[in-house]
Amino acid sequence: MIDALLRRPVSAAEVASDGIRLLGAVSLLVALLWYGPVEAALFALVLLGLLVSRCLPAAPLFSSLYGLTLLLAAWSSVMDLYARISWWDLAVHFAATGTIAVMAWYLLAAYGAVTAWQDSGQPVPAFAVPAVVTALGLALSVLWEFGEWWGHYYVDATINVGYRDTIGDLAAGGLGSVLSGILLARLLRRNPPPAHRGAPGSTLQRRVQG
């Protein structure tokens, strides 16, 4: 994974994704200089997520959407947009959970736990990738709500929690994951690997790279 992290971008789309990662580093610097330790810790986590995505065989489109969504979610918290705009929290949960779920799929794919292509070279059933991404999104949504609860009681009491908020967040995250899973499945099917890559013993990283 270190080699993947240090490799040079080979397309304009990958350069754009790296530009978003640079914005993450700048955001961390801004948080360290002008905000407090909580904001700095938030952007440190965001930057870690951005760096992890560079190690994965994710399509540049999803890498860029993922990075922008993480930065948007973090800056929304810093700028208090969740409190100022009533529907913003649900919109961010919809977008962020979906893109993070896709990255979780790519992470599992990098270790051979999931795949979009069978050893015969044929794609998996059409529902398989969306189903896995949706399941990952719902699981991540639950963890997210645990984090919000912890943050409310131990970090910042202004973090909104409650039954209605939790159910709404879970629903928005689930719907975002469904849409992201469908988009990922279509992207992978549009970029099938060469026939020899589907032979037994081929690496999954090669199968999912488009």
PDB file of C-alpha atoms in Angstrom:
ATOM      1  CA  MET A   1       0.000   0.000   0.000  1.00  0.00           C
ATOM      2  CA  ILE A   2       2.965   2.312   0.524  1.00  0.00           C
ATOM      3  CA  ASP A   3       3.887   1.975  -3.141  1.00  0.00           C
ATOM      4  CA  ALA A   4       0.328   2.917  -4.119  1.00  0.00           C
ATOM      5  CA  LEU A   5       0.427   5.923  -1.811  1.00  0.00           C
ATOM      6  CA  LEU A   6       3.682   7.207  -3.314  1.00  0.00           C
ATOM      7  CA  ARG A   7       2.994   6.487  -6.973  1.00  0.00           C
ATOM      8  CA  ARG A   8       2.660   9.373  -9.399  1.00  0.00           C
ATOM      9  CA  PRO A   9      -0.773  10.174 -10.886  1.00  0.00           C
ATOM     10  CA  VAL A  10      -1.143   8.925 -14.448  1.00  0.00           C
ATOM     11  CA  SER A  11      -4.243  10.819 -15.583  1.00  0.00           C
ATOM     12  CA  ALA A  12      -5.922  14.188 -15.218  1.00  0.00           C
ATOM     13  CA  ALA A  13      -8.601  12.584 -13.056  1.00  0.00           C
ATOM     14  CA  GLU A  14      -5.980  11.264 -10.636  1.00  0.00           C
ATOM     15  CA  VAL A  15      -4.310  14.687 -10.531  1.00  0.00           C
ATOM     16  CA  ALA A  16      -7.682  16.182  -9.589  1.00  0.00           C
ATOM     17  CA  SER A  17      -8.080  13.611  -6.794  1.00  0.00           C
ATOM     18  CA  ASP A  18      -4.626  14.476  -5.476  1.00  0.00           C
ATOM     19  CA  GLY A  19      -5.594  18.140  -5.576  1.00  0.00           C
ATOM     20  CA  ILE A  20      -8.494  17.373  -3.252  1.00  0.00           C
ATOM     21  CA  ARG A  21      -6.094  15.567  -0.919  1.00  0.00           C
ATOM     22  CA  LEU A  22      -3.946  18.699  -0.919  1.00  0.00           C
ATOM     23  CA  LEU A  23      -7.025  20.676   0.130  1.00  0.00           C
ATOM     24  CA  GLY A  24      -7.351  18.248   3.028  1.00  0.00           C
ATOM     25  CA  ALA A  25      -3.810  19.012   4.151  1.00  0.00           C
ATOM     26  CA  VAL A  26      -4.441  22.755   3.843  1.00  0.00           C
ATOM     27  CA  SER A  27      -7.661  22.391   5.841  1.00  0.00           C
ATOM     28  CA  LEU A  28      -5.745  20.651   8.631  1.00  0.00           C
ATOM     29  CA  LEU A  29      -3.193  23.459   8.672  1.00  0.00           C
ATOM     30  CA  VAL A  30      -5.969  26.069   8.842  1.00  0.00           C
ATOM     31  CA  ALA A  31      -7.611  24.188  11.708  1.00  0.00           C
ATOM     32  CA  LEU A  32      -4.325  24.043  13.607  1.00  0.00           C
ATOM     33  CA  LEU A  33      -3.681  27.774  13.170  1.00  0.00           C
ATOM     34  CA  TRP A  34      -7.126  29.327  13.502  1.00  0.00           C
ATOM     35  CA  TYR A  35      -9.375  26.797  15.234  1.00  0.00           C
ATOM     36  CA  GLY A  36      -9.167  24.525  18.263  1.00  0.00           C
ATOM     37  CA  PRO A  37      -7.952  20.974  18.933  1.00  0.00           C
ATOM     38  CA  VAL A  38     -11.350  19.438  18.193  1.00  0.00           C
ATOM     39  CA  GLU A  39     -11.409  20.918  14.682  1.00  0.00           C
ATOM     40  CA  ALA A  40      -7.772  19.918  14.136  1.00  0.00           C
ATOM     41  CA  ALA A  41      -8.536  16.337  15.172  1.00  0.00           C
ATOM     42  CA  LEU A  42     -11.505  16.309  12.804  1.00  0.00           C
ATOM     43  CA  PHE A  43      -9.421  17.362   9.813  1.00  0.00           C
ATOM     44  CA  ALA A  44      -6.639  14.953  10.802  1.00  0.00           C
ATOM     45  CA  LEU A  45      -9.178  12.127  10.481  1.00  0.00           C
ATOM     46  CA  VAL A  46     -10.351  13.527   7.152  1.00  0.00           C
ATOM     47  CA  LEU A  47      -6.787  13.690   5.838  1.00  0.00           C
ATOM     48  CA  LEU A  48      -6.185  10.116   6.966  1.00  0.00           C
ATOM     49  CA  GLY A  49      -9.276   9.023   5.046  1.00  0.00           C
ATOM     50  CA  LEU A  50      -8.065  10.880   1.960  1.00  0.00           C
ATOM     51  CA  LEU A  51      -4.664   9.213   2.122  1.00  0.00           C
ATOM     52  CA  VAL A  52      -6.179   5.763   2.593  1.00  0.00           C
ATOM     53  CA  SER A  53      -8.265   6.241  -0.550  1.00  0.00           C
ATOM     54  CA  ARG A  54      -5.083   6.820  -2.579  1.00  0.00           C
ATOM     55  CA  CYS A  55      -3.859   3.358  -1.644  1.00  0.00           C
ATOM     56  CA  LEU A  56      -6.964   1.701  -3.072  1.00  0.00           C
ATOM     57  CA  PRO A  57      -7.744   0.765  -6.681  1.00  0.00           C
ATOM     58  CA  ALA A  58     -10.735   3.111  -6.668  1.00  0.00           C
ATOM     59  CA  ALA A  59     -11.941   4.858  -9.791  1.00  0.00           C
ATOM     60  CA  PRO A  60     -10.753   8.500  -9.784  1.00  0.00           C
ATOM     61  CA  LEU A  61     -14.380   9.661 -10.050  1.00  0.00           C
ATOM     62  CA  PHE A  62     -15.280   8.066  -6.735  1.00  0.00           C
ATOM     63  CA  SER A  63     -12.006   9.177  -5.159  1.00  0.00           C
ATOM     64  CA  SER A  64     -12.787  12.789  -6.014  1.00  0.00           C
ATOM     65  CA  LEU A  65     -16.402  12.590  -4.841  1.00  0.00           C
ATOM     66  CA  TYR A  66     -15.258  10.865  -1.668  1.00  0.00           C
ATOM     67  CA  GLY A  67     -12.654  13.524  -0.905  1.00  0.00           C
ATOM     68  CA  LEU A  68     -14.956  16.451  -1.605  1.00  0.00           C
ATOM     69  CA  THR A  69     -17.700  14.921   0.525  1.00  0.00           C
ATOM     70  CA  LEU A  70     -15.403  14.345   3.493  1.00  0.00           C
ATOM     71  CA  LEU A  71     -14.151  17.939   3.315  1.00  0.00           C
ATOM     72  CA  LEU A  72     -17.694  19.258   2.939  1.00  0.00           C
ATOM     73  CA  ALA A  73     -18.875  17.277   5.956  1.00  0.00           C
ATOM     74  CA  ALA A  74     -15.966  18.510   8.079  1.00  0.00           C
ATOM     75  CA  TRP A  75     -16.245  22.162   7.094  1.00  0.00           C
ATOM     76  CA  SER A  76     -20.003  21.998   7.591  1.00  0.00           C
ATOM     77  CA  SER A  77     -19.346  21.048  11.193  1.00  0.00           C
ATOM     78  CA  VAL A  78     -16.761  23.784  11.688  1.00  0.00           C
ATOM     79  CA  MET A  79     -19.010  26.432  10.097  1.00  0.00           C
ATOM     80  CA  ASP A  80     -22.040  25.171  12.058  1.00  0.00           C
ATOM     81  CA  LEU A  81     -24.072  24.577   8.905  1.00  0.00           C
ATOM     82  CA  TYR A  82     -25.857  21.606  10.456  1.00  0.00           C
ATOM     83  CA  ALA A  83     -27.540  23.943  12.939  1.00  0.00           C
ATOM     84  CA  ARG A  84     -28.121  26.779  10.470  1.00  0.00           C
ATOM     85  CA  ILE A  85     -29.710  24.727   7.667  1.00  0.00           C
ATOM     86  CA  SER A  86     -32.394  22.284   8.775  1.00  0.00           C
ATOM     87  CA  TRP A  87     -31.971  19.773   5.934  1.00  0.00           C
ATOM     88  CA  TRP A  88     -28.175  19.972   5.613  1.00  0.00           C
ATOM     89  CA  ASP A  89     -27.490  17.129   8.055  1.00  0.00           C
ATOM     90  CA  LEU A  90     -29.579  14.673   6.030  1.00  0.00           C
ATOM     91  CA  ALA A  91     -27.990  15.805   2.755  1.00  0.00           C
ATOM     92  CA  VAL A  92     -24.488  15.263   4.111  1.00  0.00           C
ATOM     93  CA  HIS A  93     -25.407  11.864   5.552  1.00  0.00           C
ATOM     94  CA  PHE A  94     -26.826  10.882   2.151  1.00  0.00           C
ATOM     95  CA  ALA A  95     -23.690  11.916   0.248  1.00  0.00           C
ATOM     96  CA  ALA A  96     -21.015  11.023   2.788  1.00  0.00           C
ATOM     97  CA  THR A  97     -22.309   7.595   3.737  1.00  0.00           C
ATOM     98  CA  GLY A  98     -22.664   6.607   0.102  1.00  0.00           C
ATOM     99  CA  THR A  99     -19.154   7.626  -0.902  1.00  0.00           C
ATOM    100  CA  ILE A 100     -17.557   6.193   2.243  1.00  0.00           C
ATOM    101  CA  ALA A 101     -19.398   2.909   1.664  1.00  0.00           C
ATOM    102  CA  VAL A 102     -17.909   2.732  -1.847  1.00  0.00           C
ATOM    103  CA  MET A 103     -14.432   3.268  -0.431  1.00  0.00           C
ATOM    104  CA  ALA A 104     -15.104   0.555   2.134  1.00  0.00           C
ATOM    105  CA  TRP A 105     -16.027  -1.752  -0.758  1.00  0.00           C
ATOM    106  CA  TYR A 106     -12.751  -0.935  -2.508  1.00  0.00           C
ATOM    107  CA  LEU A 107     -10.866  -1.576   0.728  1.00  0.00           C
ATOM    108  CA  LEU A 108     -12.440  -5.020   1.033  1.00  0.00           C
ATOM    109  CA  ALA A 109     -11.789  -5.628  -2.667  1.00  0.00           C
ATOM    110  CA  ALA A 110      -8.109  -4.823  -2.228  1.00  0.00           C
ATOM    111  CA  TYR A 111      -7.900  -7.693   0.282  1.00  0.00           C
ATOM    112  CA  GLY A 112      -9.973 -10.091  -1.808  1.00  0.00           C
ATOM    113  CA  ALA A 113     -13.035 -10.061   0.442  1.00  0.00           C
ATOM    114  CA  VAL A 114     -15.402  -8.865  -2.309  1.00  0.00           C
ATOM    115  CA  THR A 115     -15.266  -8.798  -6.091  1.00  0.00           C
ATOM    116  CA  ALA A 116     -17.100  -7.480  -9.127  1.00  0.00           C
ATOM    117  CA  TRP A 117     -15.830 -10.246 -11.432  1.00  0.00           C
ATOM    118  CA  GLN A 118     -15.881 -14.001 -11.165  1.00  0.00           C
ATOM    119  CA  ASP A 119     -12.813 -16.121 -11.881  1.00  0.00           C
ATOM    120  CA  SER A 120     -14.441 -17.091 -15.183  1.00  0.00           C
ATOM    121  CA  GLY A 121     -14.234 -13.440 -16.270  1.00  0.00           C
ATOM    122  CA  GLN A 122     -17.986 -12.926 -15.986  1.00  0.00           C
ATOM    123  CA  PRO A 123     -19.418 -10.154 -13.790  1.00  0.00           C
ATOM    124  CA  VAL A 124     -21.081 -11.071 -10.534  1.00  0.00           C
ATOM    125  CA  PRO A 125     -24.917 -10.799 -10.438  1.00  0.00           C
ATOM    126  CA  ALA A 126     -26.139  -7.242 -10.958  1.00  0.00           C
ATOM    127  CA  PHE A 127     -27.456  -6.908  -7.406  1.00  0.00           C
ATOM    128  CA  ALA A 128     -24.252  -8.096  -5.700  1.00  0.00           C
ATOM    129  CA  VAL A 129     -22.190  -4.906  -5.654  1.00  0.00           C
ATOM    130  CA  PRO A 130     -25.109  -2.592  -4.712  1.00  0.00           C
ATOM    131  CA  ALA A 131     -26.159  -5.027  -1.969  1.00  0.00           C
ATOM    132  CA  VAL A 132     -22.692  -5.107  -0.405  1.00  0.00           C
ATOM    133  CA  VAL A 133     -22.256  -1.324  -0.649  1.00  0.00           C
ATOM    134  CA  THR A 134     -25.682  -0.779   0.927  1.00  0.00           C
ATOM    135  CA  ALA A 135     -24.881  -3.157   3.786  1.00  0.00           C
ATOM    136  CA  LEU A 136     -21.569  -1.397   4.354  1.00  0.00           C
ATOM    137  CA  GLY A 137     -23.290   1.982   4.306  1.00  0.00           C
ATOM    138  CA  LEU A 138     -25.881   0.958   6.880  1.00  0.00           C
ATOM    139  CA  ALA A 139     -23.195  -0.493   9.146  1.00  0.00           C
ATOM    140  CA  LEU A 140     -21.117   2.669   8.827  1.00  0.00           C
ATOM    141  CA  SER A 141     -24.206   4.760   9.548  1.00  0.00           C
ATOM    142  CA  VAL A 142     -24.656   2.955  12.844  1.00  0.00           C
ATOM    143  CA  LEU A 143     -21.023   3.628  13.756  1.00  0.00           C
ATOM    144  CA  TRP A 144     -21.495   7.259  12.734  1.00  0.00           C
ATOM    145  CA  GLU A 145     -24.477   7.568  15.110  1.00  0.00           C
ATOM    146  CA  PHE A 146     -22.428   6.035  17.918  1.00  0.00           C
ATOM    147  CA  GLY A 147     -19.808   8.697  17.192  1.00  0.00           C
ATOM    148  CA  GLU A 148     -22.388  11.484  17.302  1.00  0.00           C
ATOM    149  CA  TRP A 149     -23.720  10.185  20.614  1.00  0.00           C
ATOM    150  CA  TRP A 150     -20.207  10.024  22.070  1.00  0.00           C
ATOM    151  CA  GLY A 151     -19.411  13.493  20.754  1.00  0.00           C
ATOM    152  CA  HIS A 152     -22.607  14.935  22.226  1.00  0.00           C
ATOM    153  CA  TYR A 153     -21.940  13.647  25.721  1.00  0.00           C
ATOM    154  CA  TYR A 154     -18.138  13.896  25.884  1.00  0.00           C
ATOM    155  CA  VAL A 155     -17.005  16.575  23.403  1.00  0.00           C
ATOM    156  CA  ASP A 156     -19.679  19.093  22.389  1.00  0.00           C
ATOM    157  CA  ALA A 157     -23.246  19.124  23.707  1.00  0.00           C
ATOM    158  CA  THR A 158     -24.427  21.072  20.650  1.00  0.00           C
ATOM    159  CA  ILE A 159     -24.078  17.942  18.482  1.00  0.00           C
ATOM    160  CA  ASN A 160     -27.648  16.965  17.669  1.00  0.00           C
ATOM    161  CA  VAL A 161     -28.747  13.528  18.861  1.00  0.00           C
ATOM    162  CA  GLY A 162     -32.107  11.913  19.492  1.00  0.00           C
ATOM    163  CA  TYR A 163     -34.386   9.224  18.118  1.00  0.00           C
ATOM    164  CA  ARG A 164     -35.768  11.256  15.217  1.00  0.00           C
ATOM    165  CA  ASP A 165     -32.328  12.540  14.227  1.00  0.00           C
ATOM    166  CA  THR A 166     -30.809   9.049  14.398  1.00  0.00           C
ATOM    167  CA  ILE A 167     -33.511   7.386  12.292  1.00  0.00           C
ATOM    168  CA  GLY A 168     -33.370  10.171   9.724  1.00  0.00           C
ATOM    169  CA  ASP A 169     -29.593   9.912   9.479  1.00  0.00           C
ATOM    170  CA  LEU A 170     -29.746   6.133   9.068  1.00  0.00           C
ATOM    171  CA  ALA A 171     -32.392   6.426   6.347  1.00  0.00           C
ATOM    172  CA  ALA A 172     -30.451   9.104   4.458  1.00  0.00           C
ATOM    173  CA  GLY A 173     -27.219   7.115   4.719  1.00  0.00           C
ATOM    174  CA  GLY A 174     -28.933   3.958   3.540  1.00  0.00           C
ATOM    175  CA  LEU A 175     -30.456   5.666   0.496  1.00  0.00           C
ATOM    176  CA  GLY A 176     -27.114   7.251  -0.368  1.00  0.00           C
ATOM    177  CA  SER A 177     -25.459   3.853  -0.168  1.00  0.00           C
ATOM    178  CA  VAL A 178     -28.051   2.285  -2.476  1.00  0.00           C
ATOM    179  CA  LEU A 179     -27.461   4.957  -5.115  1.00  0.00           C
ATOM    180  CA  SER A 180     -23.679   4.777  -4.748  1.00  0.00           C
ATOM    181  CA  GLY A 181     -23.743   0.990  -5.012  1.00  0.00           C
ATOM    182  CA  ILE A 182     -25.743   1.160  -8.238  1.00  0.00           C
ATOM    183  CA  LEU A 183     -23.369   3.741  -9.706  1.00  0.00           C
ATOM    184  CA  LEU A 184     -20.329   1.688  -8.692  1.00  0.00           C
ATOM    185  CA  ALA A 185     -21.783  -1.478 -10.253  1.00  0.00           C
ATOM    186  CA  ARG A 186     -22.436   0.338 -13.524  1.00  0.00           C
ATOM    187  CA  LEU A 187     -18.949   1.849 -13.539  1.00  0.00           C
ATOM    188  CA  LEU A 188     -17.312  -1.530 -12.992  1.00  0.00           C
ATOM    189  CA  ARG A 189     -19.395  -3.181 -15.699  1.00  0.00           C
ATOM    190  CA  ARG A 190     -18.461  -0.453 -18.172  1.00  0.00           C
ATOM    191  CA  ASN A 191     -14.775  -1.154 -17.545  1.00  0.00           C
ATOM    192  CA  PRO A 192     -14.478  -4.958 -17.710  1.00  0.00           C
ATOM    193  CA  PRO A 193     -10.974  -6.386 -17.317  1.00  0.00           C
ATOM    194  CA  PRO A 194      -9.287  -8.218 -20.184  1.00  0.00           C
ATOM    195  CA  ALA A 195     -10.201 -11.901 -20.420  1.00  0.00           C
ATOM    196  CA  HIS A 196      -6.902 -13.080 -18.978  1.00  0.00           C
ATOM    197  CA  ARG A 197      -7.483 -11.081 -15.817  1.00  0.00           C
ATOM    198  CA  GLY A 198     -10.497 -13.198 -15.040  1.00  0.00           C
ATOM    199  CA  ALA A 199      -8.462 -16.387 -14.995  1.00  0.00           C
ATOM    200  CA  PRO A 200      -8.064 -18.243 -11.695  1.00  0.00           C
ATOM    201  CA  GLY A 201      -5.271 -16.785  -9.615  1.00  0.00           C
ATOM    202  CA  SER A 202      -5.575 -13.236 -10.936  1.00  0.00           C
ATOM    203  CA  THR A 203      -5.537 -10.537  -8.312  1.00  0.00           C
ATOM    204  CA  LEU A 204      -8.721  -8.774  -7.324  1.00  0.00           C
ATOM    205  CA  GLN A 205      -7.067  -5.421  -7.526  1.00  0.00           C
ATOM    206  CA  ARG A 206      -6.663  -5.963 -11.258  1.00  0.00           C
ATOM    207  CA  ARG A 207     -10.290  -7.070 -11.592  1.00  0.00           C
ATOM    208  CA  VAL A 208     -11.741  -3.941 -10.014  1.00  0.00           C
ATOM    209  CA  GLN A 209      -9.461  -1.383 -11.619  1.00  0.00           C
ATOM    210  CA  GLY A 210     -11.145   0.495 -14.407  1.00  0.00           C
TER     211      GLY A 210
END
